[in-house]
Amino acid sequence: MGKRGEVGERGWREKECEEEIVSLRDQLGHLQDECTQAEAECTALRNMVEERNAFITTMKSEIYRKEYLNDTQKAELHTQLMQKDTHIKKLETDLADCHGNLEAKETELEAVRVDLERSQATMEQNRAEVEQLQAELGRVSASEEKLTQRLSAKDKKLLASEERLSEEREKGTRRTQLVSEYLEALAEGLAQLTSDPSQTEQLEGLRKKVADMAGRLDQPLPSSPGRRRRRDRESDDPSRHRRKRRGDRGGQNSDSAATPSSPNTTRVLYYMAGESKTEVPFVAIVPKRAAEVTLRDFKEAFGRHGDYRFFFKTEDPDCGIVKEEILSDEQMLPILKGKVTAWIRERETTAAVGPAPQ
């Protein structure tokens, strides 16, 4: 009984051990599966850690690079900031100068404003004076018109009187001539009829008196007040003077050559194209000294309309005496031996310029 019990107990224990081994095997399998799963998870985690480490390394490199770039940018920004500060200081200095200049300009503007106000006041006063003078001038003009009308009527009367006097003088002259001829014929007849010298002398004296009377009648009448007033008005007429000046300038004849030259005038001798060598040159008087006469001044004194070419006598160091064409109106005219000599021809013609004067 005891041995059977021990055998049964051993069998039961072995059975329990087998069951325990099977359960342990099952647990080992489970553990192996879990270990495999854990190894897979560890591998995954290791990969993740490696990836994270690589990412961290990359991030560190990026951070270092960005820090370097930030430092470089900071240095550049600091440099730019220093430049901006310098520029700002310069602008502040310029602004202070501008403020000073502005104050000076404001002072000048105030002075100009004061002068302008004074000028305006003076202008208003001058305007009032001009209006008064215009009113007086209007009154004077009206009076002058009335006087002119009266003078013109008187001049007409004086002209009629002068014409009548002239006719009477002509009639008296004819009568005196007839009387003189009659006395001469009478004297010749008496001289042939008688030889008495006393009668001949009386007839000669009478003939002389008749001749003296005829001479007095032939003399011009004295200028009347109307003529004098007419001459005075003509001399005071500026348009008459202008017409006279234009006539004198446009003529360009020998009368201008006879005008006496002064230190402030220049006589320019000029020949027109086609003239012979024996032609007398024209003379233009320019109211300037010879060293100041330009082509424009000569054209004004020349006074002829048209398109001309102007050549002037001068001396070339290589060729000697030459004719130089002057084109610019502002160019000074050449002077040779104290004289200015010119040759003028129209641009349309092909005639040669005249020879130089001897």
mmCIF file with all atom_site columns, N, CA and C in Angstrom, residues 150-172:
data_model
loop_
_atom_site.group_PDB
_atom_site.id
_atom_site.type_symbol
_atom_site.label_atom_id
_atom_site.label_alt_id
_atom_site.label_comp_id
_atom_site.label_asym_id
_atom_site.label_entity_id
_atom_site.label_seq_id
_atom_site.pdbx_PDB_ins_code
_atom_site.Cartn_x
_atom_site.Cartn_y
_atom_site.Cartn_z
_atom_site.occupancy
_atom_site.B_iso_or_equiv
_atom_site.pdbx_formal_charge
_atom_site.auth_seq_id
_atom_site.auth_comp_id
_atom_site.auth_asym_id
_atom_site.auth_atom_id
_atom_site.pdbx_PDB_model_num
ATOM 1  N N  . ARG A 1 150 ? -5.317 176.473 -86.829  1.00 0.00 ? 150 ARG A N  1
ATOM 2  C CA . ARG A 1 150 ? -5.169 177.919 -87.071  1.00 0.00 ? 150 ARG A CA 1
ATOM 3  C C  . ARG A 1 150 ? -3.928 178.211 -87.908  1.00 0.00 ? 150 ARG A C  1
ATOM 4  N N  . LEU A 1 151 ? -2.806 177.543 -87.546  1.00 0.00 ? 151 LEU A N  1
ATOM 5  C CA . LEU A 1 151 ? -1.570 177.784 -88.284  1.00 0.00 ? 151 LEU A CA 1
ATOM 6  C C  . LEU A 1 151 ? -1.692 177.339 -89.732  1.00 0.00 ? 151 LEU A C  1
ATOM 7  N N  . SER A 1 152 ? -2.375 176.185 -89.954  1.00 0.00 ? 152 SER A N  1
ATOM 8  C CA . SER A 1 152 ? -2.534 175.740 -91.335  1.00 0.00 ? 152 SER A CA 1
ATOM 9  C C  . SER A 1 152 ? -3.360 176.743 -92.141  1.00 0.00 ? 152 SER A C  1
ATOM 10 N N  . ALA A 1 153 ? -4.414 177.312 -91.495  1.00 0.00 ? 153 ALA A N  1
ATOM 11 C CA . ALA A 1 153 ? -5.203 178.334 -92.202  1.00 0.00 ? 153 ALA A CA 1
ATOM 12 C C  . ALA A 1 153 ? -4.350 179.560 -92.501  1.00 0.00 ? 153 ALA A C  1
ATOM 13 N N  . LYS A 1 154 ? -3.539 179.978 -91.485  1.00 0.00 ? 154 LYS A N  1
ATOM 14 C CA . LYS A 1 154 ? -2.674 181.138 -91.710  1.00 0.00 ? 154 LYS A CA 1
ATOM 15 C C  . LYS A 1 154 ? -1.622 180.844 -92.771  1.00 0.00 ? 154 LYS A C  1
ATOM 16 N N  . ASP A 1 155 ? -1.089 179.577 -92.747  1.00 0.00 ? 155 ASP A N  1
ATOM 17 C CA . ASP A 1 155 ? -0.093 179.219 -93.755  1.00 0.00 ? 155 ASP A CA 1
ATOM 18 C C  . ASP A 1 155 ? -0.686 179.278 -95.148  1.00 0.00 ? 155 ASP A C  1
ATOM 19 N N  . LYS A 1 156 ? -1.930 178.801 -95.273  1.00 0.00 ? 156 LYS A N  1
ATOM 20 C CA . LYS A 1 156 ? -2.578 178.890 -96.582  1.00 0.00 ? 156 LYS A CA 1
ATOM 21 C C  . LYS A 1 156 ? -2.704 180.336 -97.040  1.00 0.00 ? 156 LYS A C  1
ATOM 22 N N  . LYS A 1 157 ? -3.113 181.215 -96.095  1.00 0.00 ? 157 LYS A N  1
ATOM 23 C CA . LYS A 1 157 ? -3.217 182.630 -96.443  1.00 0.00 ? 157 LYS A CA 1
ATOM 24 C C  . LYS A 1 157 ? -1.867 183.204 -96.836  1.00 0.00 ? 157 LYS A C  1
ATOM 25 N N  . LEU A 1 158 ? -0.806 182.844 -96.055  1.00 0.00 ? 158 LEU A N  1
ATOM 26 C CA . LEU A 1 158 ? 0.524  183.353 -96.356  1.00 0.00 ? 158 LEU A CA 1
ATOM 27 C C  . LEU A 1 158 ? 1.018  182.839 -97.704  1.00 0.00 ? 158 LEU A C  1
ATOM 28 N N  . LEU A 1 159 ? 0.729  181.542 -97.998  1.00 0.00 ? 159 LEU A N  1
ATOM 29 C CA . LEU A 1 159 ? 1.135  181.012 -99.289  1.00 0.00 ? 159 LEU A CA 1
ATOM 30 C C  . LEU A 1 159 ? 0.437  181.756 -100.431 1.00 0.00 ? 159 LEU A C  1
ATOM 31 N N  . ALA A 1 160 ? -0.877 182.012 -100.227 1.00 0.00 ? 160 ALA A N  1
ATOM 32 C CA . ALA A 1 160 ? -1.587 182.775 -101.266 1.00 0.00 ? 160 ALA A CA 1
ATOM 33 C C  . ALA A 1 160 ? -0.987 184.165 -101.432 1.00 0.00 ? 160 ALA A C  1
ATOM 34 N N  . SER A 1 161 ? -0.652 184.809 -100.287 1.00 0.00 ? 161 SER A N  1
ATOM 35 C CA . SER A 1 161 ? -0.038 186.143 -100.363 1.00 0.00 ? 161 SER A CA 1
ATOM 36 C C  . SER A 1 161 ? 1.306  186.082 -101.056 1.00 0.00 ? 161 SER A C  1
ATOM 37 N N  . GLU A 1 162 ? 2.120  185.060 -100.717 1.00 0.00 ? 162 GLU A N  1
ATOM 38 C CA . GLU A 1 162 ? 3.432  184.927 -101.334 1.00 0.00 ? 162 GLU A CA 1
ATOM 39 C C  . GLU A 1 162 ? 3.300  184.696 -102.840 1.00 0.00 ? 162 GLU A C  1
ATOM 40 N N  . GLU A 1 163 ? 2.306  183.866 -103.222 1.00 0.00 ? 163 GLU A N  1
ATOM 41 C CA . GLU A 1 163 ? 2.101  183.649 -104.645 1.00 0.00 ? 163 GLU A CA 1
ATOM 42 C C  . GLU A 1 163 ? 1.719  184.958 -105.348 1.00 0.00 ? 163 GLU A C  1
ATOM 43 N N  . ARG A 1 164 ? 0.839  185.687 -104.690 1.00 0.00 ? 164 ARG A N  1
ATOM 44 C CA . ARG A 1 164 ? 0.470  186.977 -105.303 1.00 0.00 ? 164 ARG A CA 1
ATOM 45 C C  . ARG A 1 164 ? 1.672  187.905 -105.392 1.00 0.00 ? 164 ARG A C  1
ATOM 46 N N  . LEU A 1 165 ? 2.492  187.943 -104.307 1.00 0.00 ? 165 LEU A N  1
ATOM 47 C CA . LEU A 1 165 ? 3.694  188.791 -104.331 1.00 0.00 ? 165 LEU A CA 1
ATOM 48 C C  . LEU A 1 165 ? 4.663  188.341 -105.414 1.00 0.00 ? 165 LEU A C  1
ATOM 49 N N  . SER A 1 166 ? 4.764  187.018 -105.573 1.00 0.00 ? 166 SER A N  1
ATOM 50 C CA . SER A 1 166 ? 5.664  186.515 -106.608 1.00 0.00 ? 166 SER A CA 1
ATOM 51 C C  . SER A 1 166 ? 5.183  186.932 -107.999 1.00 0.00 ? 166 SER A C  1
ATOM 52 N N  . GLU A 1 167 ? 3.853  186.815 -108.205 1.00 0.00 ? 167 GLU A N  1
ATOM 53 C CA . GLU A 1 167 ? 3.316  187.246 -109.489 1.00 0.00 ? 167 GLU A CA 1
ATOM 54 C C  . GLU A 1 167 ? 3.550  188.735 -109.717 1.00 0.00 ? 167 GLU A C  1
ATOM 55 N N  . GLU A 1 168 ? 3.304  189.531 -108.665 1.00 0.00 ? 168 GLU A N  1
ATOM 56 C CA . GLU A 1 168 ? 3.534  190.970 -108.793 1.00 0.00 ? 168 GLU A CA 1
ATOM 57 C C  . GLU A 1 168 ? 5.001  191.267 -109.073 1.00 0.00 ? 168 GLU A C  1
ATOM 58 N N  . ARG A 1 169 ? 5.894  190.491 -108.391 1.00 0.00 ? 169 ARG A N  1
ATOM 59 C CA . ARG A 1 169 ? 7.324  190.720 -108.609 1.00 0.00 ? 169 ARG A CA 1
ATOM 60 C C  . ARG A 1 169 ? 7.712  190.396 -110.051 1.00 0.00 ? 169 ARG A C  1
ATOM 61 N N  . GLU A 1 170 ? 7.157  189.277 -110.585 1.00 0.00 ? 170 GLU A N  1
ATOM 62 C CA . GLU A 1 170 ? 7.445  188.945 -111.966 1.00 0.00 ? 170 GLU A CA 1
ATOM 63 C C  . GLU A 1 170 ? 6.939  190.027 -112.920 1.00 0.00 ? 170 GLU A C  1
ATOM 64 N N  . LYS A 1 171 ? 5.709  190.507 -112.614 1.00 0.00 ? 171 LYS A N  1
ATOM 65 C CA . LYS A 1 171 ? 5.184  191.598 -113.462 1.00 0.00 ? 171 LYS A CA 1
ATOM 66 C C  . LYS A 1 171 ? 6.079  192.833 -113.391 1.00 0.00 ? 171 LYS A C  1
ATOM 67 N N  . GLY A 1 172 ? 6.512  193.205 -112.140 1.00 0.00 ? 172 GLY A N  1
ATOM 68 C CA . GLY A 1 172 ? 7.395  194.365 -111.979 1.00 0.00 ? 172 GLY A CA 1
ATOM 69 C C  . GLY A 1 172 ? 8.714  194.160 -112.672 1.00 0.00 ? 172 GLY A C  1
#
